[in-house]
Amino acid sequence: CERERHRLAKLRSPLEPQLRLQHFLALVAAGAAVEAVEYARRHLQPAGLPEAVAEEARRGMALLALGTRTSLPHASLLDLGRWRRAADRFGRDFLRLAGAPPTPPLVVALAAGVAALKTPFCSLPEHQAPSCPVCCGPIRGLATRLPSCQRSRSAVTCRLSGTLLDEDNPPLVLPSGHVYAEAAVLRLEAAHGGGAFRDPRTDDVVTMGSLRRAYFL
C-alpha cells in the first residue's frame, strides 16, 4: 500500500486505512493494549482517515476500555469475516491498478460456450451424461449460474453411451421407462450372455423381447 499509495488515492480506495485498522484490531484482540495505542497514534489519526474508517477506529479504541468480551456492537469489529472482506477489497483494487477486468476473459469465453450447450436437464442428476461437457465436475459449478440455451432444433444422445440417437442407432425403451441407444443395449446384451441384460438404472433383468422402439416427432 505504501508503494502504491499515490495510485490508490487516485482510485479513492480505502484499502490502506482499512488494513491499518485491521492490524490495530488484531492487536486489541490479542490484548496488546500499549502496542495498539501506539499503532493507532502512528497510523490512525482521524484527520487522515475516511469517515467510515475513522468511526470504526473510534469504536476500536472503545474496545480497549470495554474489553473484547463486551456484548455491545463494538465486538463485531473483531469478526474474522472482516479479514475476508479486506482480502476481497485487495483483490478488486489490485485488478483496478493493473487495468485488468474483474472477470478473466477466459472465464467469459468459457461461460459463453457452456451457456450455448446447457439445457434445462443439465441441472438434474438423473439426466447428466458422462459425455456432456456441461455435466462434468469442473464446469458444473459454472453452469449452474448460467441460463439455458433455447433451441428450435436439438439432437438426442444416449445417456449410457453418449452416442447420437438416429435412424441408424434408434432409441429403445426399457420396461422401466428408461431409454438407451440400440448400440448400447446390444453391448449390454452381449456382456450378459445374450437374450437379456440388466437395466443399468434399476438392475432388473430385461429381455430383448420386452423392448419397444421410440420415435421422436
Short mmCIF file of C-alpha atoms in Angstrom, two decimals:
data_model
loop_
_atom_site.label_atom_id
_atom_site.label_comp_id
_atom_site.label_asym_id
_atom_site.label_seq_id
_atom_site.Cartn_x
_atom_site.Cartn_y
_atom_site.Cartn_z
CA CYS A 1 0.00 0.00 0.00
CA GLU A 2 2.84 2.43 0.78
CA ARG A 3 4.42 1.85 -2.64
CA GLU A 4 1.12 2.34 -4.50
CA ARG A 5 -0.32 4.98 -2.16
CA HIS A 6 -0.48 7.66 -4.86
CA ARG A 7 -2.30 5.40 -7.32
CA LEU A 8 -4.66 4.12 -4.64
CA ALA A 9 -5.50 7.73 -3.76
CA LYS A 10 -6.43 8.38 -7.40
CA LEU A 11 -8.80 5.41 -7.22
CA ARG A 12 -10.17 6.76 -3.92
CA SER A 13 -9.52 3.34 -2.43
CA PRO A 14 -9.81 2.90 1.35
CA LEU A 15 -7.61 -0.19 1.23
CA GLU A 16 -4.64 1.12 3.23
CA PRO A 17 -6.65 2.65 6.13
CA GLN A 18 -8.81 -0.47 6.27
CA LEU A 19 -5.73 -2.68 6.55
CA ARG A 20 -4.24 -0.36 9.17
CA LEU A 21 -7.48 -0.64 11.12
CA GLN A 22 -7.43 -4.44 10.86
CA HIS A 23 -3.87 -4.52 12.19
CA PHE A 24 -4.94 -2.31 15.09
CA LEU A 25 -7.94 -4.54 15.85
CA ALA A 26 -5.71 -7.61 15.78
CA LEU A 27 -3.56 -6.00 18.49
CA VAL A 28 -6.69 -5.22 20.50
CA ALA A 29 -7.92 -8.82 20.17
CA ALA A 30 -4.50 -10.09 21.32
CA GLY A 31 -4.69 -7.92 24.45
CA ALA A 32 -1.69 -5.80 23.42
CA ALA A 33 -3.21 -2.53 24.60
CA VAL A 34 0.01 -0.50 24.71
CA GLU A 35 1.08 -1.59 21.23
CA ALA A 36 -2.45 -0.94 19.90
CA VAL A 37 -2.45 2.63 21.23
CA GLU A 38 1.00 3.36 19.81
CA TYR A 39 -0.01 1.90 16.44
CA ALA A 40 -3.20 3.99 16.39
CA ARG A 41 -1.24 7.17 17.12
CA ARG A 42 1.07 6.50 14.17
CA HIS A 43 -1.41 5.25 11.56
CA LEU A 44 -4.99 6.02 12.59
CA GLN A 45 -5.18 9.75 13.07
CA PRO A 46 -8.83 10.72 12.33
CA ALA A 47 -7.84 13.65 10.12
CA GLY A 48 -6.27 11.35 7.54
CA LEU A 49 -8.93 8.63 7.50
CA PRO A 50 -12.16 8.18 5.54
CA GLU A 51 -15.14 8.93 7.76
CA ALA A 52 -16.32 5.30 7.87
CA VAL A 53 -12.86 4.03 8.87
CA ALA A 54 -12.44 6.84 11.42
CA GLU A 55 -15.74 5.86 13.06
CA GLU A 56 -14.67 2.22 13.26
CA ALA A 57 -11.30 3.29 14.67
CA ARG A 58 -13.11 5.19 17.45
CA ARG A 59 -15.18 2.11 18.21
CA GLY A 60 -11.99 0.04 18.21
CA MET A 61 -10.45 2.36 20.78
CA ALA A 62 -13.56 1.90 22.92
CA LEU A 63 -12.88 -1.86 22.90
CA LEU A 64 -9.69 -1.18 24.85
CA ALA A 65 -11.83 0.13 27.68
CA LEU A 66 -14.79 -2.22 27.30
CA GLY A 67 -12.81 -5.40 26.73
CA THR A 68 -13.11 -7.79 23.83
CA ARG A 69 -15.87 -9.83 25.51
CA THR A 70 -18.34 -6.98 25.66
CA SER A 71 -21.87 -7.64 24.41
CA LEU A 72 -22.06 -4.20 22.81
CA PRO A 73 -22.00 -3.89 18.99
CA HIS A 74 -18.33 -2.83 19.21
CA ALA A 75 -17.38 -6.51 19.47
CA SER A 76 -18.45 -7.03 15.83
CA LEU A 77 -15.19 -5.30 14.84
CA LEU A 78 -13.37 -8.48 15.87
CA ASP A 79 -15.36 -10.66 13.49
CA LEU A 80 -12.97 -12.78 11.39
CA GLY A 81 -15.18 -12.12 8.36
CA ARG A 82 -13.65 -8.64 8.19
CA TRP A 83 -10.40 -10.22 7.01
CA ARG A 84 -12.27 -11.87 4.14
CA ARG A 85 -13.80 -8.52 3.18
CA ALA A 86 -10.37 -6.90 3.34
CA ALA A 87 -8.97 -9.63 1.08
CA ASP A 88 -11.81 -9.05 -1.39
CA ARG A 89 -11.07 -5.31 -1.36
CA PHE A 90 -7.39 -6.04 -2.00
CA GLY A 91 -8.27 -8.27 -4.98
CA ARG A 92 -10.56 -5.67 -6.52
CA ASP A 93 -8.07 -2.83 -6.11
CA PHE A 94 -5.21 -4.93 -7.43
CA LEU A 95 -7.16 -5.60 -10.62
CA ARG A 96 -8.04 -1.92 -10.95
CA LEU A 97 -4.39 -0.90 -10.56
CA ALA A 98 -3.34 -3.49 -13.16
CA GLY A 99 -6.09 -2.40 -15.55
CA ALA A 100 -7.48 -5.96 -15.60
CA PRO A 101 -11.19 -6.79 -15.78
CA PRO A 102 -12.78 -8.27 -12.64
CA THR A 103 -13.75 -11.41 -14.59
CA PRO A 104 -10.95 -13.06 -16.63
CA PRO A 105 -11.63 -13.17 -20.40
CA LEU A 106 -11.07 -16.94 -20.34
CA VAL A 107 -13.96 -17.35 -17.88
CA VAL A 108 -16.18 -15.12 -20.03
CA ALA A 109 -15.41 -17.16 -23.16
CA LEU A 110 -15.93 -20.43 -21.28
CA ALA A 111 -19.26 -19.21 -19.88
CA ALA A 112 -20.46 -18.30 -23.39
CA GLY A 113 -19.61 -21.78 -24.65
CA VAL A 114 -21.21 -23.54 -21.68
CA ALA A 115 -24.40 -21.46 -22.00
CA ALA A 116 -24.66 -22.49 -25.67
CA LEU A 117 -24.56 -26.17 -24.67
CA LYS A 118 -26.61 -26.09 -21.47
CA THR A 119 -30.15 -27.48 -21.46
CA PRO A 120 -32.78 -27.40 -18.67
CA PHE A 121 -31.95 -31.06 -17.93
CA CYS A 122 -28.28 -30.42 -17.14
CA SER A 123 -29.13 -29.45 -13.56
CA LEU A 124 -30.92 -32.76 -12.87
CA PRO A 125 -28.58 -35.52 -11.60
CA GLU A 126 -30.64 -38.29 -13.20
CA HIS A 127 -30.21 -36.72 -16.64
CA GLN A 128 -26.48 -35.98 -16.51
CA ALA A 129 -24.48 -37.70 -19.26
CA PRO A 130 -20.79 -38.65 -18.99
CA SER A 131 -20.05 -37.26 -22.44
CA CYS A 132 -21.72 -33.88 -21.79
CA PRO A 133 -19.13 -31.14 -21.07
CA VAL A 134 -21.70 -29.19 -19.04
CA CYS A 135 -22.27 -32.16 -16.72
CA CYS A 136 -18.59 -32.73 -15.86
CA GLY A 137 -17.42 -31.73 -12.39
CA PRO A 138 -15.09 -28.78 -13.08
CA ILE A 139 -17.63 -26.98 -15.28
CA ARG A 140 -20.84 -27.91 -13.46
CA GLY A 141 -20.35 -25.19 -10.84
CA LEU A 142 -20.03 -22.54 -13.54
CA ALA A 143 -23.03 -23.93 -15.46
CA THR A 144 -25.40 -23.65 -12.51
CA ARG A 145 -25.14 -19.85 -12.63
CA LEU A 146 -25.80 -19.62 -16.39
CA PRO A 147 -29.08 -19.63 -18.33
CA SER A 148 -30.08 -22.50 -20.59
CA CYS A 149 -29.89 -22.10 -24.34
CA GLN A 150 -33.22 -22.00 -26.18
CA ARG A 151 -33.16 -24.32 -29.20
CA SER A 152 -35.67 -24.73 -32.01
CA ARG A 153 -33.90 -27.95 -33.06
CA SER A 154 -31.97 -30.36 -30.89
CA ALA A 155 -30.15 -33.67 -31.03
CA VAL A 156 -30.82 -36.55 -28.62
CA THR A 157 -27.94 -38.61 -27.28
CA CYS A 158 -27.87 -41.82 -25.28
CA ARG A 159 -27.20 -41.20 -21.62
CA LEU A 160 -25.39 -44.52 -21.30
CA SER A 161 -23.05 -44.37 -24.31
CA GLY A 162 -23.18 -40.70 -25.28
CA THR A 163 -23.86 -41.63 -28.93
CA LEU A 164 -26.37 -39.83 -31.14
CA LEU A 165 -29.85 -41.34 -31.43
CA ASP A 166 -30.95 -41.51 -35.07
CA GLU A 167 -32.33 -43.98 -37.62
CA ASP A 168 -29.04 -45.93 -37.60
CA ASN A 169 -28.93 -46.06 -33.81
CA PRO A 170 -32.60 -45.91 -32.74
CA PRO A 171 -33.73 -45.38 -29.16
CA LEU A 172 -35.14 -48.40 -27.31
CA VAL A 173 -37.48 -48.10 -24.33
CA LEU A 174 -36.98 -50.47 -21.40
CA PRO A 175 -39.92 -51.64 -19.22
CA SER A 176 -38.68 -49.22 -16.55
CA GLY A 177 -39.20 -46.32 -18.96
CA HIS A 178 -35.52 -45.56 -19.44
CA VAL A 179 -34.33 -45.05 -22.99
CA TYR A 180 -30.98 -46.14 -24.42
CA ALA A 181 -29.44 -46.35 -27.84
CA GLU A 182 -29.69 -49.65 -29.69
CA ALA A 183 -25.89 -49.94 -29.83
CA ALA A 184 -25.64 -49.53 -26.05
CA VAL A 185 -28.37 -52.15 -25.46
CA LEU A 186 -26.61 -54.63 -27.74
CA ARG A 187 -23.40 -54.21 -25.78
CA LEU A 188 -25.28 -54.84 -22.53
CA GLU A 189 -26.87 -57.94 -24.05
CA ALA A 190 -23.51 -59.29 -25.21
CA ALA A 191 -21.99 -58.71 -21.77
CA HIS A 192 -24.90 -60.59 -20.14
CA GLY A 193 -24.61 -63.60 -22.44
CA GLY A 194 -27.34 -62.88 -24.99
CA GLY A 195 -31.13 -62.64 -24.97
CA ALA A 196 -31.31 -60.42 -21.88
CA PHE A 197 -29.37 -57.86 -19.87
CA ARG A 198 -29.59 -55.89 -16.66
CA ASP A 199 -31.09 -52.41 -16.60
CA PRO A 200 -28.20 -50.11 -15.57
CA ARG A 201 -30.56 -47.93 -13.53
CA THR A 202 -32.76 -50.50 -11.75
CA ASP A 203 -30.58 -53.65 -12.03
CA ASP A 204 -33.65 -55.58 -13.25
CA VAL A 205 -33.18 -58.33 -15.84
CA VAL A 206 -34.69 -57.17 -19.15
CA THR A 207 -35.36 -59.46 -22.09
CA MET A 208 -34.81 -58.23 -25.61
CA GLY A 209 -38.41 -59.03 -26.50
CA SER A 210 -39.71 -56.57 -23.88
CA LEU A 211 -38.05 -53.58 -25.55
CA ARG A 212 -40.03 -51.01 -27.56
CA ARG A 213 -38.69 -48.64 -30.14
CA ALA A 214 -39.23 -44.94 -29.51
CA TYR A 215 -39.97 -42.32 -32.14
CA PHE A 216 -39.40 -38.56 -31.91
CA LEU A 217 -41.62 -36.09 -33.72
#
